[in-house]
Tab-separated table of C-alpha atoms in Angstrom:
chain	number	residue	atom	x	y	z
A	12	UNK	CA	-4.716	-11.579	-23.498
A	13	UNK	CA	-2.754	-8.436	-24.313
A	14	UNK	CA	-1.517	-6.681	-21.199
A	15	UNK	CA	-3.451	-3.454	-20.687
A	16	UNK	CA	-1.807	-0.326	-19.328
A	17	UNK	CA	-2.761	1.232	-16.012
A	18	UNK	CA	-4.739	3.951	-17.768
A	19	UNK	CA	-6.619	1.417	-19.892
A	20	UNK	CA	-7.569	-0.552	-16.784
A	21	UNK	CA	-8.689	2.593	-14.992
A	22	UNK	CA	-10.904	3.466	-17.954
A	23	UNK	CA	-12.567	0.061	-17.782
A	24	UNK	CA	-13.191	-0.138	-14.039
A	25	UNK	CA	-11.524	-0.024	-10.634
A	26	UNK	CA	-7.895	-1.066	-10.289
A	27	UNK	CA	-6.792	-3.010	-7.216
A	28	UNK	CA	-3.323	-2.509	-5.785
A	29	UNK	CA	-1.966	-4.633	-2.970
A	30	UNK	CA	0.452	-2.750	-0.729
A	31	UNK	CA	1.458	-3.643	2.817
A	32	UNK	CA	4.521	-5.795	2.130
A	33	UNK	CA	6.413	-3.995	4.895
A	34	UNK	CA	4.306	-5.342	7.772
A	35	UNK	CA	3.533	-8.624	6.028
A	36	UNK	CA	7.182	-9.556	5.556
A	37	UNK	CA	7.971	-8.517	9.127
A	38	UNK	CA	5.140	-10.783	10.241
A	39	UNK	CA	6.535	-13.627	8.118
A	40	UNK	CA	9.940	-13.149	9.722
A	41	UNK	CA	11.922	-11.649	6.849
A	42	UNK	CA	12.162	-7.948	7.733
A	43	UNK	CA	13.265	-5.977	10.780
A	44	UNK	CA	10.676	-3.711	12.409
A	45	UNK	CA	12.158	-0.305	13.130
A	46	UNK	CA	14.637	0.166	10.314
A	47	UNK	CA	12.071	-1.297	7.896
A	48	UNK	CA	14.523	-1.731	5.004
A	49	UNK	CA	13.484	-4.280	2.330
A	50	UNK	CA	16.711	-6.281	2.345
A	51	UNK	CA	14.512	-9.331	1.712
A	52	UNK	CA	14.892	-8.703	-2.042
A	53	UNK	CA	18.514	-9.810	-1.744
A	54	UNK	CA	18.502	-11.948	1.402
A	55	UNK	CA	15.355	-14.020	0.767
A	56	UNK	CA	14.144	-13.459	-2.795
A	57	UNK	CA	11.830	-16.473	-2.719
A	58	UNK	CA	10.033	-15.066	0.327
A	59	UNK	CA	9.515	-11.784	-1.497
A	60	UNK	CA	8.301	-13.542	-4.637
A	61	UNK	CA	5.781	-15.539	-2.634
A	62	UNK	CA	4.483	-12.382	-0.981
A	63	UNK	CA	4.134	-10.692	-4.370
A	64	UNK	CA	2.338	-13.799	-5.628
A	65	UNK	CA	-0.044	-14.009	-2.679
A	66	UNK	CA	-1.244	-10.422	-3.133
A	67	UNK	CA	-1.557	-10.789	-6.902
A	68	UNK	CA	-3.621	-13.959	-6.639
A	69	UNK	CA	-5.784	-12.244	-4.009
A	70	UNK	CA	-6.835	-9.667	-6.587
A	71	UNK	CA	-4.063	-7.111	-7.043
A	72	UNK	CA	-3.749	-5.873	-10.616
A	73	UNK	CA	-0.334	-4.517	-9.673
A	74	UNK	CA	2.835	-6.156	-8.430
A	75	UNK	CA	4.454	-3.271	-6.593
A	76	UNK	CA	8.230	-3.601	-6.481
A	77	UNK	CA	9.203	-3.627	-2.820
A	78	UNK	CA	11.634	-0.724	-2.692
A	79	UNK	CA	9.886	1.296	0.005
A	80	UNK	CA	12.719	2.737	2.165
A	81	UNK	CA	15.304	1.343	-0.254
A	82	UNK	CA	16.786	4.749	-0.979
A	83	UNK	CA	20.347	5.993	-0.634
A	84	UNK	CA	19.951	7.779	2.705
A	85	UNK	CA	18.256	4.811	4.388
A	86	UNK	CA	20.812	2.363	3.030
A	87	UNK	CA	23.595	4.648	4.224
A	88	UNK	CA	22.128	4.715	7.747
A	89	UNK	CA	22.189	0.910	7.982
A	90	UNK	CA	25.703	0.764	6.482
A	91	UNK	CA	24.711	-0.954	3.228
A	92	UNK	CA	24.789	1.819	0.651
A	93	UNK	CA	26.722	-0.476	-1.683
A	94	UNK	CA	23.609	-2.679	-1.976
A	95	UNK	CA	21.333	0.184	-3.039
A	96	UNK	CA	21.231	-0.399	-6.784
A	97	UNK	CA	21.308	-4.223	-6.654
A	98	UNK	CA	18.413	-4.216	-4.181
A	99	UNK	CA	16.301	-1.868	-6.294
A	100	UNK	CA	16.888	-3.750	-9.506
A	101	UNK	CA	16.337	-7.154	-7.899
A	102	UNK	CA	13.011	-6.099	-6.349
A	103	UNK	CA	11.743	-4.984	-9.763
A	104	UNK	CA	13.016	-8.086	-11.570
A	105	UNK	CA	11.313	-10.376	-9.046
A	106	UNK	CA	8.078	-8.396	-9.445
A	107	UNK	CA	8.246	-8.823	-13.227
A	108	UNK	CA	8.755	-12.573	-12.872
A	109	UNK	CA	5.672	-12.901	-10.672
A	110	UNK	CA	3.547	-10.582	-12.843
A	111	UNK	CA	4.062	-12.942	-15.790
A	112	UNK	CA	2.610	-15.822	-13.754
A	113	UNK	CA	-0.901	-14.349	-13.685
A	114	UNK	CA	-3.107	-16.974	-15.406
A	115	UNK	CA	-5.551	-14.476	-16.948
A	116	UNK	CA	-3.700	-11.257	-17.769
A	117	UNK	CA	-0.131	-10.329	-16.938
A	118	UNK	CA	-0.147	-8.034	-13.915
A	119	UNK	CA	1.183	-4.509	-14.040
A	120	UNK	CA	4.580	-3.873	-12.444
A	121	UNK	CA	5.039	-0.641	-10.536
A	122	UNK	CA	8.259	0.919	-9.375
A	123	UNK	CA	8.129	2.420	-5.909
A	124	UNK	CA	9.515	5.584	-4.351
A	125	UNK	CA	8.359	7.116	-1.093
A	126	UNK	CA	8.868	9.605	1.714
A	127	UNK	CA	12.590	9.947	2.364
A	128	UNK	CA	12.375	11.387	5.906
A	129	UNK	CA	15.172	13.629	4.660
A	130	UNK	CA	13.057	16.424	3.185
A	131	UNK	CA	13.147	19.694	5.123
A	132	UNK	CA	11.143	22.616	3.715
A	133	UNK	CA	13.552	25.081	5.356
A	134	UNK	CA	16.695	23.497	3.910
A	135	UNK	CA	17.175	23.924	0.137
A	136	UNK	CA	20.024	21.413	0.096
A	137	UNK	CA	17.687	18.702	1.427
A	138	UNK	CA	15.433	19.250	-1.582
A	139	UNK	CA	18.321	18.619	-3.940
A	140	UNK	CA	19.288	15.518	-1.974
A	141	UNK	CA	15.717	14.222	-2.235
A	142	UNK	CA	15.636	14.931	-5.966
A	143	UNK	CA	18.873	12.994	-6.453
A	144	UNK	CA	17.437	10.047	-4.484
A	145	UNK	CA	14.285	9.957	-6.591
A	146	UNK	CA	16.176	10.543	-9.835
A	147	UNK	CA	18.356	7.465	-9.557
A	148	UNK	CA	15.562	5.207	-8.295
A	149	UNK	CA	13.185	6.228	-11.090
A	150	UNK	CA	15.965	5.836	-13.651
A	151	UNK	CA	16.456	2.238	-12.493
A	152	UNK	CA	12.683	1.741	-12.745
A	153	UNK	CA	12.770	2.967	-16.344
A	154	UNK	CA	15.738	0.785	-17.245
A	155	UNK	CA	14.099	-2.286	-15.707
A	156	UNK	CA	10.884	-1.711	-17.675
A	157	UNK	CA	8.186	-0.955	-15.079
A	158	UNK	CA	4.697	0.017	-16.267
A	159	UNK	CA	4.382	2.995	-13.932
A	160	UNK	CA	5.861	4.391	-10.727
A	161	UNK	CA	4.024	4.584	-7.430
A	162	UNK	CA	5.174	7.514	-5.271
A	163	UNK	CA	3.658	7.022	-1.850
A	164	UNK	CA	3.311	8.076	1.767
A	165	UNK	CA	4.360	11.674	1.277
A	166	UNK	CA	3.456	14.041	4.096
A	167	UNK	CA	5.038	17.087	2.418
A	168	UNK	CA	3.398	18.318	-0.774
A	169	UNK	CA	6.684	19.665	-2.096
A	170	UNK	CA	8.440	16.320	-1.692
A	171	UNK	CA	5.597	14.624	-3.577
A	172	UNK	CA	5.926	17.205	-6.337
A	173	UNK	CA	9.659	16.495	-6.661
A	174	UNK	CA	8.842	12.778	-6.927
A	175	UNK	CA	6.296	13.479	-9.659
A	176	UNK	CA	8.748	15.637	-11.575
A	177	UNK	CA	11.366	12.882	-11.577
A	178	UNK	CA	8.825	10.252	-12.673
A	179	UNK	CA	7.666	12.493	-15.520
A	180	UNK	CA	11.286	13.165	-16.485
A	181	UNK	CA	11.581	9.462	-17.312
A	182	UNK	CA	8.295	9.462	-19.245
A	183	UNK	CA	6.476	7.099	-16.885
A	184	UNK	CA	2.896	7.310	-15.584
A	185	UNK	CA	2.682	8.339	-11.923
A	186	UNK	CA	0.485	7.339	-9.017
A	187	UNK	CA	1.128	9.748	-6.119
A	188	UNK	CA	-0.471	9.300	-2.694
A	189	UNK	CA	-0.168	11.223	0.550
A	190	UNK	CA	0.172	9.923	4.101
A	191	UNK	CA	-1.819	12.335	6.267
A	192	UNK	CA	-0.527	12.747	9.824
A	193	UNK	CA	-2.606	13.418	12.928
A	194	UNK	CA	-2.868	17.195	12.503
A	195	UNK	CA	-5.026	16.568	9.412
A	196	UNK	CA	-2.939	18.757	7.083
A	197	UNK	CA	0.247	18.081	5.134
A	198	UNK	CA	3.376	19.123	7.004
A	199	UNK	CA	3.952	22.121	4.724
A	200	UNK	CA	0.452	23.482	5.323
A	201	UNK	CA	-1.447	22.253	2.281
A	202	UNK	CA	-4.758	20.466	2.713
A	203	UNK	CA	-4.592	16.959	1.305
A	204	UNK	CA	-7.231	17.745	-1.315
A	205	UNK	CA	-5.295	20.849	-2.406
A	206	UNK	CA	-2.110	18.801	-2.676
A	207	UNK	CA	-3.889	16.193	-4.782
A	208	UNK	CA	-5.429	18.810	-7.037
A	209	UNK	CA	-2.036	20.414	-7.653
A	210	UNK	CA	-0.350	17.072	-8.382
A	211	UNK	CA	-3.115	16.232	-10.834
A	212	UNK	CA	-2.562	19.570	-12.581
A	213	UNK	CA	1.156	18.755	-12.780
A	214	UNK	CA	0.471	15.481	-14.577
A	215	UNK	CA	-0.073	12.647	-12.090
A	216	UNK	CA	-2.331	9.921	-13.493
A	217	UNK	CA	-3.707	8.951	-10.056
A	218	UNK	CA	-3.638	10.975	-6.830
A	219	UNK	CA	-4.931	10.173	-3.366
A	220	UNK	CA	-3.976	8.765	0.019
A	221	UNK	CA	-2.275	5.733	1.493
A	222	UNK	CA	-1.056	4.468	4.857
A	223	UNK	CA	-1.161	6.032	8.362
A	224	UNK	CA	-4.992	6.071	8.534
A	225	UNK	CA	-7.594	3.356	8.724
A	226	UNK	CA	-10.809	3.478	6.686
A	227	UNK	CA	-12.733	5.514	9.281
A	228	UNK	CA	-10.268	8.415	9.295
A	229	UNK	CA	-9.169	8.284	5.658
A	230	UNK	CA	-12.581	8.200	4.008
A	231	UNK	CA	-13.689	11.737	5.007
A	232	UNK	CA	-10.596	13.129	3.283
A	233	UNK	CA	-11.108	10.897	0.243
A	234	UNK	CA	-14.533	12.472	-0.132
A	235	UNK	CA	-12.909	15.919	-0.201
A	236	UNK	CA	-10.338	14.729	-2.724
A	237	UNK	CA	-13.001	13.195	-4.949
A	238	UNK	CA	-15.002	16.450	-4.929
A	239	UNK	CA	-11.971	18.594	-5.765
A	240	UNK	CA	-10.035	16.462	-8.234
A	241	UNK	CA	-10.991	15.573	-11.792
A	242	UNK	CA	-9.704	12.251	-13.019
A	243	UNK	CA	-8.513	9.161	-11.184
A	244	UNK	CA	-8.138	9.029	-7.406
A	245	UNK	CA	-6.746	6.302	-5.167
A	246	UNK	CA	-7.230	5.186	-1.565
A	247	UNK	CA	-5.153	2.584	0.285
A	248	UNK	CA	-5.828	2.745	4.042
A	249	UNK	CA	-4.234	0.670	6.750
A	250	UNK	CA	-6.578	-2.042	8.098
A	251	UNK	CA	-6.743	-0.689	11.656
A	252	UNK	CA	-9.529	0.916	13.689
A	253	UNK	CA	-8.279	4.473	13.812
A	254	UNK	CA	-10.569	7.075	15.357
A	255	UNK	CA	-11.160	10.818	15.244
A	256	UNK	CA	-9.269	11.112	18.535
A	257	UNK	CA	-6.449	8.894	17.264
A	258	UNK	CA	-6.569	9.283	13.468
A	259	UNK	CA	-3.326	7.436	12.656
A	260	UNK	CA	-1.731	4.183	13.759
A	261	UNK	CA	1.261	5.961	15.267
A	262	UNK	CA	-0.503	6.693	18.574
A	263	UNK	CA	-3.370	4.212	18.590
A	264	UNK	CA	-4.083	2.960	22.135
A	265	UNK	CA	-4.982	-0.586	23.141
A	266	UNK	CA	-7.027	-0.509	26.326
A	267	UNK	CA	-7.049	-4.293	26.565
A	268	UNK	CA	-3.285	-4.816	26.643
A	269	UNK	CA	-2.242	-6.711	29.772
A	270	UNK	CA	1.528	-6.275	29.493
A	271	UNK	CA	4.074	-3.470	29.419
A	272	UNK	CA	5.051	-2.693	25.841
A	273	UNK	CA	8.726	-2.270	24.902
A	274	UNK	CA	7.731	0.547	22.518
A	275	UNK	CA	6.282	3.976	23.326
A	276	UNK	CA	3.004	3.146	21.559
A	277	UNK	CA	1.376	0.125	19.926
A	278	UNK	CA	3.124	1.095	16.677
A	279	UNK	CA	4.512	-0.900	15.009
A	280	UNK	CA	4.602	-4.317	16.678
A	281	UNK	CA	1.561	-4.348	19.001
A	282	UNK	CA	-1.214	-3.293	16.660
A	283	UNK	CA	-2.663	-6.778	16.185
A	284	UNK	CA	-5.737	-6.406	18.467
A	285	UNK	CA	-6.685	-3.182	16.672
A	286	UNK	CA	-7.347	-4.693	13.252
A	287	UNK	CA	-10.449	-4.047	11.211
A	288	UNK	CA	-12.056	-7.326	10.223
A	289	UNK	CA	-12.473	-8.118	6.548
A	290	UNK	CA	-16.148	-7.131	6.533
A	291	UNK	CA	-15.369	-3.675	7.894
A	292	UNK	CA	-12.851	-3.336	5.071
A	293	UNK	CA	-15.492	-4.514	2.600
A	294	UNK	CA	-17.908	-1.868	3.878
A	295	UNK	CA	-15.241	0.777	3.374
A	296	UNK	CA	-14.429	-0.490	-0.130
A	297	UNK	CA	-18.078	-0.212	-1.132
A	298	UNK	CA	-18.271	3.313	0.244
A	299	UNK	CA	-15.072	4.348	-1.541
A	300	UNK	CA	-16.134	2.757	-4.800
A	301	UNK	CA	-19.559	4.364	-4.592
A	302	UNK	CA	-18.093	7.877	-4.401
A	303	UNK	CA	-15.854	7.196	-7.399
A	304	UNK	CA	-12.499	6.067	-6.034
A	305	UNK	CA	-10.822	4.343	-8.987
A	306	UNK	CA	-7.650	2.836	-7.507
A	307	UNK	CA	-8.246	0.845	-4.343
A	308	UNK	CA	-6.120	-1.214	-2.012
A	309	UNK	CA	-4.776	-1.586	1.488
A	310	UNK	CA	-1.475	-0.616	3.038
A	311	UNK	CA	0.603	-1.635	6.090
A	312	UNK	CA	-0.968	-4.483	8.035
A	313	UNK	CA	-3.019	-5.851	5.160
A	314	UNK	CA	-3.144	-9.569	4.446
A	315	UNK	CA	-4.017	-11.181	1.100
A	316	UNK	CA	-7.423	-12.286	2.417
A	317	UNK	CA	-8.221	-8.679	3.358
A	318	UNK	CA	-7.239	-7.478	-0.102
A	319	UNK	CA	-9.369	-10.202	-1.707
A	320	UNK	CA	-12.369	-8.928	0.263
A	321	UNK	CA	-11.792	-5.423	-1.112
A	322	UNK	CA	-11.464	-6.744	-4.670
A	323	UNK	CA	-14.600	-8.865	-4.453
A	324	UNK	CA	-16.592	-6.002	-2.927
A	325	UNK	CA	-16.007	-3.824	-5.994
A	326	UNK	CA	-17.022	-6.614	-8.349
A	327	UNK	CA	-13.755	-8.353	-9.067
A	328	UNK	CA	-13.136	-12.089	-9.009
A	329	UNK	CA	-9.613	-12.903	-7.836
A	330	UNK	CA	-7.706	-15.982	-8.898
A	331	UNK	CA	-7.924	-17.134	-5.279
A	332	UNK	CA	-11.605	-16.255	-4.882
A	333	UNK	CA	-12.092	-20.002	-5.078
A	334	UNK	CA	-10.939	-20.017	-1.445
A	335	UNK	CA	-13.282	-17.271	-0.228
A	336	UNK	CA	-15.287	-18.181	2.886
A	337	UNK	CA	-18.224	-20.553	2.547
A	338	UNK	CA	-19.673	-21.788	5.832
A	339	UNK	CA	-22.297	-24.147	4.333
A	340	UNK	CA	-20.395	-27.298	5.266
A	341	UNK	CA	-18.916	-26.168	8.561
A	342	UNK	CA	-19.491	-28.915	11.136
A	343	UNK	CA	-21.354	-26.620	13.535
A	344	UNK	CA	-22.299	-23.411	11.741
A	345	UNK	CA	-23.102	-24.981	8.366
A	346	UNK	CA	-26.494	-25.520	6.731
A	347	UNK	CA	-25.764	-28.567	4.559
A	348	UNK	CA	-28.360	-31.299	5.019
A	349	UNK	CA	-25.671	-33.913	5.617
A	350	UNK	CA	-24.570	-32.250	8.864
A	351	UNK	CA	-25.507	-33.700	12.245
A	352	UNK	CA	-28.332	-31.735	13.878
A	353	UNK	CA	-27.195	-32.587	17.402
A	354	UNK	CA	-23.989	-30.698	16.608
A	355	UNK	CA	-25.400	-27.779	14.601
A	356	UNK	CA	-27.996	-27.117	17.311
A	357	UNK	CA	-25.211	-26.826	19.882
A	358	UNK	CA	-23.539	-23.773	18.263
A	359	UNK	CA	-24.886	-21.220	20.720
A	360	UNK	CA	-23.383	-23.231	23.627
A	361	UNK	CA	-20.035	-24.041	22.051
């Protein structure tokens, strides 16, 4: 089958994008929480390839090159600026290798740029520094042959706009998504729907939100975005039970914790008890799909099985849907006639 472009896939139905490599690779033991730099591309390429593969087989149409935080300033901070270009190119090359493995249709490969944590709206020189960071990363994306570039987790509109400009400069399609902090507006005062509308007018193919917020606190803003933006919109929440009082995972409390945490909050290494289950994520995916969200996925904290639930909810069959839950033959909760009744009848006492 001929590989369709992102725009062609969007025209034909929802596109699924698996994000969340950052937390997943930390959980697998290949990435340091805190600095969150994707050195795994160089240190453990097979671990990164397997993670790419797991998300793709769970339903992702996109293999997103893991270069989140792999920008010059971050690499300088950890004393490895010399590895900047090799890391970026390696992450893309590994993504391309995995994308070709898809048994039905070669997956799309997306380059990745993101919030730099360097942008300062009151410092013009910071804007030029950010532009230079994005310029070289997107140029490497172009040279390595990505299908589009995903610019993500921006909490300043102006930084997102710079990212879009540099992606367009290289002639690549752009997906741009905002990370909305707890004050419910972008840090430079724009509403998230206004920011999305402006980015769409400036030429982004897909605009929307990712990260920071779980389904419950992202969806109300996705509804505003959908009402205000013509064209394709995307939503990739974190799979945690954020609330109106605590809308992001940065300050999410855990009332059941019985120990003293070494961090100020549950973020990032004590969030486990605060997960949404897969059926809560499925309910969100249906709601998002029903209002016309075209590009769906999950961000930090997501597992492949969670992503598969999202994909299946919007009508997709993943390669690994063959392993989706089926309790018919479970020894105690199953309904198969071959099961022992003295065991199945005991389930409420187990």
